[in-house]
GROMACS .gro file of N, CA and C in nm:
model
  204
    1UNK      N    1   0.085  -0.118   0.000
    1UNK     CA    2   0.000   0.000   0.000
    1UNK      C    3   0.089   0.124   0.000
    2UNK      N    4   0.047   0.191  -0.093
    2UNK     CA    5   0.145   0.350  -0.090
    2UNK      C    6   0.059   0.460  -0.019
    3UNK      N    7   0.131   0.508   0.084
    3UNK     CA    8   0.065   0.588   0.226
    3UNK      C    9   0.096   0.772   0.161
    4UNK      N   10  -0.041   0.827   0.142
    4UNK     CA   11  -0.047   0.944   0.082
    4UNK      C   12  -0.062   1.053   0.188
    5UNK      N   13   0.008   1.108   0.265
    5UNK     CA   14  -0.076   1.174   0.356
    5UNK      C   15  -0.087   1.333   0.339
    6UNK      N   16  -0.187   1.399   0.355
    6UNK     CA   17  -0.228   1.534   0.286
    6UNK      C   18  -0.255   1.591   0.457
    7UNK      N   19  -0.254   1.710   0.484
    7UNK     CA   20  -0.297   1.836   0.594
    7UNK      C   21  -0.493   1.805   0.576
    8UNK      N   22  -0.537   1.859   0.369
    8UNK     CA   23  -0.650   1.890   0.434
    8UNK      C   24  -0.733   1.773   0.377
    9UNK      N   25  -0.815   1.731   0.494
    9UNK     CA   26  -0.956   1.618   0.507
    9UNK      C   27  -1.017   1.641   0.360
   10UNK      N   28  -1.059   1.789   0.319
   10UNK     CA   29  -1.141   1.800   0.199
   10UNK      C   30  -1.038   1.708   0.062
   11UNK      N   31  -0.943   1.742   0.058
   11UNK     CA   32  -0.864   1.702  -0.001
   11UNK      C   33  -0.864   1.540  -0.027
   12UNK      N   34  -0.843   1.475   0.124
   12UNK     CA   35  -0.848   1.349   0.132
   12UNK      C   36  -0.988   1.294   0.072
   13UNK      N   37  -1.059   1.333   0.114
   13UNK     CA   38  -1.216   1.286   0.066
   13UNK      C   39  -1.230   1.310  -0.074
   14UNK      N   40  -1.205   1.368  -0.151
   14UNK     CA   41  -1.177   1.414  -0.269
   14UNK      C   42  -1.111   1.301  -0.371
   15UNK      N   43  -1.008   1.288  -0.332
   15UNK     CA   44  -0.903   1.183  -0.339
   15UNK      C   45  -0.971   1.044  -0.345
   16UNK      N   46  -0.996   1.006  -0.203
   16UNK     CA   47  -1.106   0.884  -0.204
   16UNK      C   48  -1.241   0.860  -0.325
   17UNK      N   49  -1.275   0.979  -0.323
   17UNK     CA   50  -1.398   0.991  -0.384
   17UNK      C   51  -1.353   0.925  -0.580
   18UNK      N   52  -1.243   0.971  -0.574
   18UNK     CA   53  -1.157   0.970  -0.758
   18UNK      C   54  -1.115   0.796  -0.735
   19UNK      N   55  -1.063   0.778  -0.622
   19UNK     CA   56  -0.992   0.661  -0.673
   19UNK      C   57  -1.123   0.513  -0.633
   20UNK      N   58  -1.214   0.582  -0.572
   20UNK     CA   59  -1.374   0.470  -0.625
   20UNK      C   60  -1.393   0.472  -0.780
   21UNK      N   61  -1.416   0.588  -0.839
   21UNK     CA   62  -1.469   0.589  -0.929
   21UNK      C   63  -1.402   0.493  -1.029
   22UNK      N   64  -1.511   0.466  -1.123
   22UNK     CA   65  -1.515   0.357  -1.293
   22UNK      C   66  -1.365   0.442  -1.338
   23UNK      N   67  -1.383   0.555  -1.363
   23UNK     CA   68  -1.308   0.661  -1.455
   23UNK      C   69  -1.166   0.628  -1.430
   24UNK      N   70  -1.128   0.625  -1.303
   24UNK     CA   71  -0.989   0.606  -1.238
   24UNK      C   72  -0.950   0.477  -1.271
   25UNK      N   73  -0.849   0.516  -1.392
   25UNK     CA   74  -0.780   0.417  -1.449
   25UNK      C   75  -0.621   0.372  -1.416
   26UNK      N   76  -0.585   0.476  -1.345
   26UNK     CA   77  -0.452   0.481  -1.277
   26UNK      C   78  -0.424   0.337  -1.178
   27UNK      N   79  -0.382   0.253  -1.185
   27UNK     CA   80  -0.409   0.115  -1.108
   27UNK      C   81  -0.324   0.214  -0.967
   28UNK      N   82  -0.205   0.255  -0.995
   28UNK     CA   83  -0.097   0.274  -0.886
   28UNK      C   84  -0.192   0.369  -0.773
   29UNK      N   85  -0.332   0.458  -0.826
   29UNK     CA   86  -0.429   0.553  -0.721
   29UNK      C   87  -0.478   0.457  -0.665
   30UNK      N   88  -0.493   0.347  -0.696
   30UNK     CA   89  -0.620   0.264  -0.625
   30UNK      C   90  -0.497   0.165  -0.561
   31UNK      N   91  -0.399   0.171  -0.517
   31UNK     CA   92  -0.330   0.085  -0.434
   31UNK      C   93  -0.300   0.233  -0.360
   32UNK      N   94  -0.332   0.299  -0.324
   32UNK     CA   95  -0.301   0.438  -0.212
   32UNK      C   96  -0.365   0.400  -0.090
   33UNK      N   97  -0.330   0.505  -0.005
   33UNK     CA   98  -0.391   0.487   0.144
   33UNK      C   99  -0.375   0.648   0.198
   34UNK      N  100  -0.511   0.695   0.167
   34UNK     CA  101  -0.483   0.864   0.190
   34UNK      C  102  -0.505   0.886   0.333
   35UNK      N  103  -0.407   0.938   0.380
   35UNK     CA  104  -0.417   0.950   0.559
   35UNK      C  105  -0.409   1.097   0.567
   36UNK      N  106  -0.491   1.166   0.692
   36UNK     CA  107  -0.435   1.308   0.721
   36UNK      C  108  -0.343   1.311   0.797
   37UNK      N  109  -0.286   1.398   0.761
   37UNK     CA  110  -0.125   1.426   0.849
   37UNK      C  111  -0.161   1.583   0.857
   38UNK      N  112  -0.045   1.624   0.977
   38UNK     CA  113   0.037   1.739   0.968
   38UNK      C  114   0.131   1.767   0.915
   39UNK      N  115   0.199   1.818   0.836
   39UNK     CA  116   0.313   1.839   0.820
   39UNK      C  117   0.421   1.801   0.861
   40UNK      N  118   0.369   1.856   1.026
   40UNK     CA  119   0.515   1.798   1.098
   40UNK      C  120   0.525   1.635   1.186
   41UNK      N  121   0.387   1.590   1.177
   41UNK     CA  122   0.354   1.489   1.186
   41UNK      C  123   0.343   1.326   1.135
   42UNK      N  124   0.427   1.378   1.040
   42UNK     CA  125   0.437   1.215   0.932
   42UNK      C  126   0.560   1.160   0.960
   43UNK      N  127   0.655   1.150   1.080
   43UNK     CA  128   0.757   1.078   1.046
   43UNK      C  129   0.702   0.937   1.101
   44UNK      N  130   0.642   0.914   1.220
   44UNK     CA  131   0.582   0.776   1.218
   44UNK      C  132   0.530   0.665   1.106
   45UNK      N  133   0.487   0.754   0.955
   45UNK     CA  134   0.496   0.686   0.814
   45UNK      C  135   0.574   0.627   0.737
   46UNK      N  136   0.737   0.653   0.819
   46UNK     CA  137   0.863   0.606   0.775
   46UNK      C  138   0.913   0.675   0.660
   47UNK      N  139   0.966   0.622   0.549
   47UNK     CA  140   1.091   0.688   0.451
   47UNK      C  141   0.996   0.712   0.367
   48UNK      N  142   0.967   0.820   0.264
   48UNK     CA  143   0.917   0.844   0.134
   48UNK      C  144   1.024   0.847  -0.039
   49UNK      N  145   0.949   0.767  -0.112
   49UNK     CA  146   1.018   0.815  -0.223
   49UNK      C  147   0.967   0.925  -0.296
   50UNK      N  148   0.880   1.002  -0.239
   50UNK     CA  149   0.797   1.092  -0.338
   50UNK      C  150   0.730   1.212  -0.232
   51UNK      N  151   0.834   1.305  -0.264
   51UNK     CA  152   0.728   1.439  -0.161
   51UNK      C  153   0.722   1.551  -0.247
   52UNK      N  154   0.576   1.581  -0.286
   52UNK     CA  155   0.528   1.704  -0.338
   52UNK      C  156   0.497   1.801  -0.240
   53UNK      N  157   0.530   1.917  -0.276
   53UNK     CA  158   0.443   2.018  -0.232
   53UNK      C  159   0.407   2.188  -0.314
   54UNK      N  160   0.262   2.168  -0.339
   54UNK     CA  161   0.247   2.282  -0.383
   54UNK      C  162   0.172   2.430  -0.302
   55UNK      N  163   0.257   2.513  -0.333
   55UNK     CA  164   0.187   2.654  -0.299
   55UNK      C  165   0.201   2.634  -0.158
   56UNK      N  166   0.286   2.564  -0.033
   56UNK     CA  167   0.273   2.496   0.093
   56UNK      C  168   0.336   2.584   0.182
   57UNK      N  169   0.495   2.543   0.186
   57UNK     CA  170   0.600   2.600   0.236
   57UNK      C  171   0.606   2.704   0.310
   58UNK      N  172   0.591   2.810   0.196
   58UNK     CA  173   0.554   2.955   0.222
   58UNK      C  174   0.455   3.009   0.320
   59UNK      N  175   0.395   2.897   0.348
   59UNK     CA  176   0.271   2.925   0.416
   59UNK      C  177   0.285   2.859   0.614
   60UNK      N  178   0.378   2.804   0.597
   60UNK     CA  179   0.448   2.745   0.709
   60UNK      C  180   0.530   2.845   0.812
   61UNK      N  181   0.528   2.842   0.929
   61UNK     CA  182   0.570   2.928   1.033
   61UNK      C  183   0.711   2.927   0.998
   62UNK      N  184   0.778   2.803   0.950
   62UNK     CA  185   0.913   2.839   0.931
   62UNK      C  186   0.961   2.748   0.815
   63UNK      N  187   0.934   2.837   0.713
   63UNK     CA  188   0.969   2.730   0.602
   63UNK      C  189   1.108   2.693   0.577
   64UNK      N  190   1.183   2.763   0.640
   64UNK     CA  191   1.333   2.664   0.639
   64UNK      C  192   1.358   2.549   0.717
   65UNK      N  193   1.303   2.530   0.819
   65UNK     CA  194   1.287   2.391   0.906
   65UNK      C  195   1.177   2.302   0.840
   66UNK      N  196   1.079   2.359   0.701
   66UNK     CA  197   0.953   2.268   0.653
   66UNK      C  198   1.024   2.185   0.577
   67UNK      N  199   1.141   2.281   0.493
   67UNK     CA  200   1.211   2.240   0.409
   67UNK      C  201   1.293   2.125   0.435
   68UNK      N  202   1.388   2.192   0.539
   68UNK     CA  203   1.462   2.094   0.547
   68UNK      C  204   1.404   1.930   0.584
   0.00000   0.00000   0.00000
């Protein structure tokens, strides 16, 4: 299972909602596991090969410690 974890719930539900659907042809969405996190809250999820973030950072109390 690949562990997705996002800040916002709307988001997550959203997410869920795409990877039910007929349409969602992506096999690799429908082996996901969308969890809410914090930010600073995901190291209990262990190692990632894949971290996006858009429009985020900036928006963080200290985006040089988000960063790093």
């Amino acid at each position: 299972m690949i562990k997705a974890p996002d800040f916002s719930g709307a988001s997550i539900r959203k997410a869920r909602e795409y990877q039910e659907m007929e349409i969602c042809r992506r096999e690799y969405l429908k082996k996901m596991e969308f969890i809410q996190r914090d930010l600073f809250d995901i190291a209990d999820l262990g190692d990632f090969d894949l971290v996006e973030s858009w429009g985020v950072i900036h928006h963080t109390e200290d985006p040089e410690r988000t960063f790093k």
